[in-house]
PDB file of C-alpha atoms in Angstrom:
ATOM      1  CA  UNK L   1      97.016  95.396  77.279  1.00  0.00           C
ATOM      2  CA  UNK L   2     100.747  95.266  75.985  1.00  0.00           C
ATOM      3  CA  UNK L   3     102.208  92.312  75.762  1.00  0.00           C
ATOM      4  CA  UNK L   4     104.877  93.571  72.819  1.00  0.00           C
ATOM      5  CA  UNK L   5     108.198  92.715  73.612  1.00  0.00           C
ATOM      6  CA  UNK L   6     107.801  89.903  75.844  1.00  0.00           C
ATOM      7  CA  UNK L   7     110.861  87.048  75.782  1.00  0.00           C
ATOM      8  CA  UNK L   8     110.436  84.017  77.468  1.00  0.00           C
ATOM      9  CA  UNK L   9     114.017  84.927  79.092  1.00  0.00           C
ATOM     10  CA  UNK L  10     112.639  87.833  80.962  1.00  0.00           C
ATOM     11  CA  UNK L  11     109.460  85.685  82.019  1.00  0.00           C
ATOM     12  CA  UNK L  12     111.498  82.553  82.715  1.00  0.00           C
ATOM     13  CA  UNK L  13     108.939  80.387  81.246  1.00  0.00           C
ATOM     14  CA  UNK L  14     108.902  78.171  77.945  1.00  0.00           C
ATOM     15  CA  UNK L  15     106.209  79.065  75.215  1.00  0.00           C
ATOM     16  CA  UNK L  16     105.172  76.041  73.126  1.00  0.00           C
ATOM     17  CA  UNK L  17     106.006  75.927  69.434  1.00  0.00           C
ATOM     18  CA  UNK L  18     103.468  74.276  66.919  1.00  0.00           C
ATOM     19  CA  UNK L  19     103.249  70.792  67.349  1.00  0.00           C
ATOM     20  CA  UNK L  20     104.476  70.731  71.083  1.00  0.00           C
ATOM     21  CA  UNK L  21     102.653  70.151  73.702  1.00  0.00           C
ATOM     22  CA  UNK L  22     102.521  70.509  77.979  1.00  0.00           C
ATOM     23  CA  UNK L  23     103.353  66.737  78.116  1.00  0.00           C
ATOM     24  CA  UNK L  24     106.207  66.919  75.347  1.00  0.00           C
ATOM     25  CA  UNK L  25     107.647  70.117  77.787  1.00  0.00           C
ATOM     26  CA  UNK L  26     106.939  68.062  81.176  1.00  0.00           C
ATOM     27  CA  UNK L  27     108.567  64.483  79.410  1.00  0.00           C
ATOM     28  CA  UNK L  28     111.743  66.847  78.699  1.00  0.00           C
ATOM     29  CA  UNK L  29     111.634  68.491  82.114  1.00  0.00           C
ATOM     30  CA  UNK L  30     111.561  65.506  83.846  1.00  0.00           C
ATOM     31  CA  UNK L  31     114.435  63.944  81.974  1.00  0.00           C
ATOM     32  CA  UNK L  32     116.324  67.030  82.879  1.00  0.00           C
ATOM     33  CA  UNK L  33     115.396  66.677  86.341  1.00  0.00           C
ATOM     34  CA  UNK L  34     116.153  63.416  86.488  1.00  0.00           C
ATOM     35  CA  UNK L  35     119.565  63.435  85.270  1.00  0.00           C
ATOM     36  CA  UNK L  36     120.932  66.114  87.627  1.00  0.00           C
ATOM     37  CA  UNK L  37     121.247  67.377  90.947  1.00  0.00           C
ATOM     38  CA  UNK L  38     118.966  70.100  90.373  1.00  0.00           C
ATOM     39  CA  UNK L  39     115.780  68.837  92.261  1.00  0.00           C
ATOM     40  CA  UNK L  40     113.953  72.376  92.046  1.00  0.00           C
ATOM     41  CA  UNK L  41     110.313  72.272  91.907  1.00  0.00           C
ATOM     42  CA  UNK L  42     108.635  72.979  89.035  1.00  0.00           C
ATOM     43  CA  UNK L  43     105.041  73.766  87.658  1.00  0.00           C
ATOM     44  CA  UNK L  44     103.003  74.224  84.609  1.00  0.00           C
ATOM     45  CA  UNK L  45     100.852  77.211  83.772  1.00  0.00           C
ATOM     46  CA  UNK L  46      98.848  77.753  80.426  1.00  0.00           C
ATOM     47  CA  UNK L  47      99.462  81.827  80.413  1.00  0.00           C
ATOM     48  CA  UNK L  48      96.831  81.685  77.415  1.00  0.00           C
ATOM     49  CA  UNK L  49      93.896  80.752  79.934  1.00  0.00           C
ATOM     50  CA  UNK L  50      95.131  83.268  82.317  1.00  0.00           C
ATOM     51  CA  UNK L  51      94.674  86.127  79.282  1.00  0.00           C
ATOM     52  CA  UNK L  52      91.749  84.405  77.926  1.00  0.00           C
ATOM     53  CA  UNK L  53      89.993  84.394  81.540  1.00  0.00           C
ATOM     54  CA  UNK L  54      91.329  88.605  82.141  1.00  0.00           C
ATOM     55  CA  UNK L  55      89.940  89.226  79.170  1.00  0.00           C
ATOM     56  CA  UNK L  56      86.587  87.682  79.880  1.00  0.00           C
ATOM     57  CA  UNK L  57      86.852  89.301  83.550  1.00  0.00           C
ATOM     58  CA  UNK L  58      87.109  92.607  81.695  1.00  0.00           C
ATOM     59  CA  UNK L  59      83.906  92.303  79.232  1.00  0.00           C
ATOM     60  CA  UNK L  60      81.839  90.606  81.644  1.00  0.00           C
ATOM     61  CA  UNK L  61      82.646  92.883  84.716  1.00  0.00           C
ATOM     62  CA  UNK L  62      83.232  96.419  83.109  1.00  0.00           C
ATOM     63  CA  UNK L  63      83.702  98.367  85.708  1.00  0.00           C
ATOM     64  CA  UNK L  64      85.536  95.910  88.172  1.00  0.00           C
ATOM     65  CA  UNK L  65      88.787  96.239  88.181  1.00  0.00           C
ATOM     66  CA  UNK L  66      90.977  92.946  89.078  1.00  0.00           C
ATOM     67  CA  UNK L  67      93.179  92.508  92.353  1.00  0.00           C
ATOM     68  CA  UNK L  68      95.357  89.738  92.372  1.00  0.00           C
ATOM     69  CA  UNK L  69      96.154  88.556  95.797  1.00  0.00           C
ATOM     70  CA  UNK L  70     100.259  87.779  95.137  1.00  0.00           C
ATOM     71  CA  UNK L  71      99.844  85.342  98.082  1.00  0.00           C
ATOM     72  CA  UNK L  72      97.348  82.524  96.729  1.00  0.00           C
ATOM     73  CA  UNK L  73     100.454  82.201  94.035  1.00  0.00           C
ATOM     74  CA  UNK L  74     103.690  84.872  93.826  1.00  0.00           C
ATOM     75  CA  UNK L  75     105.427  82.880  90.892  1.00  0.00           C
ATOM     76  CA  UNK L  76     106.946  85.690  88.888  1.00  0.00           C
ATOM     77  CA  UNK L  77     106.216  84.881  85.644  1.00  0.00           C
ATOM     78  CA  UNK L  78     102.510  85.146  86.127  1.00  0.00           C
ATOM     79  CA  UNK L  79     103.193  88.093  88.366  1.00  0.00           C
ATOM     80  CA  UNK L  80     104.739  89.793  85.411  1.00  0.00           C
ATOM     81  CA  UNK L  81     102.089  88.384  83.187  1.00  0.00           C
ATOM     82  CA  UNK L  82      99.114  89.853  85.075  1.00  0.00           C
ATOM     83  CA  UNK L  83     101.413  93.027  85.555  1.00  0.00           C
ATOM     84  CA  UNK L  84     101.631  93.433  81.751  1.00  0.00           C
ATOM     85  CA  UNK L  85      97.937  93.561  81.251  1.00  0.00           C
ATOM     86  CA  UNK L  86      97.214  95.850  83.492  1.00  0.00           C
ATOM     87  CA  UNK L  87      95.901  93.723  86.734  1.00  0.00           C
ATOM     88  CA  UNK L  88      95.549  95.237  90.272  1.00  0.00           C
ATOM     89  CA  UNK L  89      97.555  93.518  92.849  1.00  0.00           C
ATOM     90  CA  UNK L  90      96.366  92.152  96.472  1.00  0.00           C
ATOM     91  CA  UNK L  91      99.581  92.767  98.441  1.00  0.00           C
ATOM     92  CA  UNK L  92      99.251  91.783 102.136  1.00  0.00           C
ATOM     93  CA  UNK L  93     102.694  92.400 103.484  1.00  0.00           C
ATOM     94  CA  UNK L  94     105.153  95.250 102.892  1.00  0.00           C
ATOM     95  CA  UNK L  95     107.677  92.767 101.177  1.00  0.00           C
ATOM     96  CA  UNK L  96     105.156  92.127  98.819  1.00  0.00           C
ATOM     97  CA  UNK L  97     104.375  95.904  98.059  1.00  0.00           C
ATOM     98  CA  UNK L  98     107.786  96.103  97.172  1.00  0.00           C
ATOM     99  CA  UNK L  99     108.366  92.978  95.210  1.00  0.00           C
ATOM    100  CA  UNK L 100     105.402  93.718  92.993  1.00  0.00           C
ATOM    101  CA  UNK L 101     106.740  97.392  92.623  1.00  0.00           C
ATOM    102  CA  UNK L 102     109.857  95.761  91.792  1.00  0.00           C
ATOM    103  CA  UNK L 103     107.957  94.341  88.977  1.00  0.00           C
ATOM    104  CA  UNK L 104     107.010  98.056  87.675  1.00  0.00           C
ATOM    105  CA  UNK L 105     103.741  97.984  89.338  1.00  0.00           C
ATOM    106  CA  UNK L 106     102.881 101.528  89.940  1.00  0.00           C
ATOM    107  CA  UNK L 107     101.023 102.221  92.977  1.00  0.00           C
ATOM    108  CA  UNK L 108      97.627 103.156  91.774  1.00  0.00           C
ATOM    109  CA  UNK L 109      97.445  99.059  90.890  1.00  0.00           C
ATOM    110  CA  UNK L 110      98.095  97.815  94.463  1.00  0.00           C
ATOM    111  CA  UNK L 111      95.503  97.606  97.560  1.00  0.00           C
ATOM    112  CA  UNK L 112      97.200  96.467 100.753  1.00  0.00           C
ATOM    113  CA  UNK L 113      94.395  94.095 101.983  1.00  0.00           C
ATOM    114  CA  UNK L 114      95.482  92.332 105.395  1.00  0.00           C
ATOM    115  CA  UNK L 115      93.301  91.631 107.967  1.00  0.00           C
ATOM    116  CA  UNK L 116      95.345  92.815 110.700  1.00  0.00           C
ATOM    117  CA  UNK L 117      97.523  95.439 109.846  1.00  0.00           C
ATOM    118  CA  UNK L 118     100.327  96.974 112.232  1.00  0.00           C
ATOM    119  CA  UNK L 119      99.841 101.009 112.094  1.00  0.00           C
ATOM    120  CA  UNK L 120     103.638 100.603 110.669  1.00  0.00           C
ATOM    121  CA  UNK L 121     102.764  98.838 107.761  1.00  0.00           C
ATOM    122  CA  UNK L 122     100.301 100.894 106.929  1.00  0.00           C
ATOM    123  CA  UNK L 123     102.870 103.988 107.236  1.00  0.00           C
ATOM    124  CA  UNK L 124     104.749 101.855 104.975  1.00  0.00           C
ATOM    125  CA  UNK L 125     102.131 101.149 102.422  1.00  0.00           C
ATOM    126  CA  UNK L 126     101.262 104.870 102.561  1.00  0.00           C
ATOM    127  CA  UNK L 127     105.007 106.121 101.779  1.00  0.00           C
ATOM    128  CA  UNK L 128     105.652 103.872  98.955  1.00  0.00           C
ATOM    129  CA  UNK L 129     102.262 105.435  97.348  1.00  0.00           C
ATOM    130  CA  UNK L 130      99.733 102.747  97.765  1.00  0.00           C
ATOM    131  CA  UNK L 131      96.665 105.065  98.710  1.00  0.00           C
ATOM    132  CA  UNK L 132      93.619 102.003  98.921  1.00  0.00           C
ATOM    133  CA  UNK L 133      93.367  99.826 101.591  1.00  0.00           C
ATOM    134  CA  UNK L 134      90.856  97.291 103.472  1.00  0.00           C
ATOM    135  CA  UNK L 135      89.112  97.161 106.211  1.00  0.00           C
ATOM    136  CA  UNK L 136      87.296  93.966 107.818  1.00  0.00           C
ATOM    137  CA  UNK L 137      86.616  95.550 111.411  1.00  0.00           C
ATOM    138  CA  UNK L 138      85.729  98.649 112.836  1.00  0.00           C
ATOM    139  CA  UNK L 139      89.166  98.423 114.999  1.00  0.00           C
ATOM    140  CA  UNK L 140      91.261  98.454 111.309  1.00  0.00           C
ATOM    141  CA  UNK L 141      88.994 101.298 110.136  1.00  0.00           C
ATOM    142  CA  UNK L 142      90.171 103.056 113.245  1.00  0.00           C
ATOM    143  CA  UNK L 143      93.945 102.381 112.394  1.00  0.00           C
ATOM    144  CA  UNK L 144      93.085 104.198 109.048  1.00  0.00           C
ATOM    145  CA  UNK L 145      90.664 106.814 110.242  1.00  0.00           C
ATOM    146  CA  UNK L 146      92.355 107.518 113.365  1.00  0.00           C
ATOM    147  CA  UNK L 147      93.981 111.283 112.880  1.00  0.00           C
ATOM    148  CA  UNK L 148      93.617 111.781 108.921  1.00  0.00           C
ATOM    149  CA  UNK L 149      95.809 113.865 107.525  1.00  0.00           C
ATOM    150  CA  UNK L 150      95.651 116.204 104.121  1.00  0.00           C
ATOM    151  CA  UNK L 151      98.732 117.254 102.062  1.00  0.00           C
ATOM    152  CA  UNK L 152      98.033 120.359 100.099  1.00  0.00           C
ATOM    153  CA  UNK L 153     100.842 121.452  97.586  1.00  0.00           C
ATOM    154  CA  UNK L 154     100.692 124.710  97.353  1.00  0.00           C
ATOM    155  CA  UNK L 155     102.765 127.018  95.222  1.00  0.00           C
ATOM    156  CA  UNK L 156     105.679 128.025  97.865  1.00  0.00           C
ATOM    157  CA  UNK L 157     107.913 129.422  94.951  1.00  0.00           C
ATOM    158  CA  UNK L 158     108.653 132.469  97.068  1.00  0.00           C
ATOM    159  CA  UNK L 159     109.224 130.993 100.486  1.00  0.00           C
ATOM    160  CA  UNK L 160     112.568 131.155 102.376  1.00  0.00           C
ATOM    161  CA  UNK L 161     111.901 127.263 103.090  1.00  0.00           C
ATOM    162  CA  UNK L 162     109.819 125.410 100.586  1.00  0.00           C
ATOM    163  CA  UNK L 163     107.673 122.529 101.976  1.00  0.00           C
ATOM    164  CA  UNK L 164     105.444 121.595  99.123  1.00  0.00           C
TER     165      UNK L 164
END
């Protein structure tokens, strides 16, 4: 887990100084609010508890490794939060492949896990180097299964057209 370096610019998020609290942040945020036009929505997250309840994922469940599924909540500062420490990633569409590789993911962290998945999102999962997937029915099984196929670099160095 590296956390080093993190600004609350590049997580858009407001850390709490001593003798602050989430009420003195939401009192100022909703004075804000309500003295302009700016009517965006707005939530509170205690990051903390997210680390604190990783790291307690991590000791009690050694050799589980964490997926977050980016759809049950694809705010980007806790994206980039559970991206920092190492999290997997749930992705269920190909926009959200790429907006958590956007992030720096690499693809070794990301399962594509939808239900139903067209064979061209798969293709698509596939060539941006996300290698697990699910499977709740025989049918998507088939969709993976269907004609395997095995890449073997070899060393081509004295080819007259190198594929590997």
């Amino acid at each position: 887990m590296n956390m080093n370096n993190v600004s609350d610019e590049e997580f858009d998020c407001h850390f709490l100084d001593e003798g602050f609290t989430a009420k003195d942040i939401l009192d100022q945020k909703i004075n804000e609010v309500s003295s302009s036009d700016d009517k965006d929505a707005f939530y509170v997250a205690d990051l903390g508890d997210i680390l604190k309840k990783h790291l307690r994922w991590l000791k009690a469940l050694l050799r589980v490794t964490p997926f977050y599924a980016v759809k049950c909540n694809d705010s980007r500062t806790i994206v980039k939060t559970l991206a920092a420490i190492g999290t997997g990633f749930d992705c269920a569409s190909n926009t959200e492949i790429e907006w958590v590789q956007s992030l720096g993911v690499p693809p070794e962290r990301i399962i594509y896990a939808n239900p139903c998945k067209q064979v061209s999102q798969i293709k698509y999962a596939a060539n941006n180097g996300v290698q697990m997937t699910t499977f709740d029915s025989e049918v998507e099984l088939m969709k993976v299964a269907r004609k395997p196929v095995f890449r073997i670099a070899t060393n081509d160095s004295k080819a007259v057209c190198p594929l590997s």
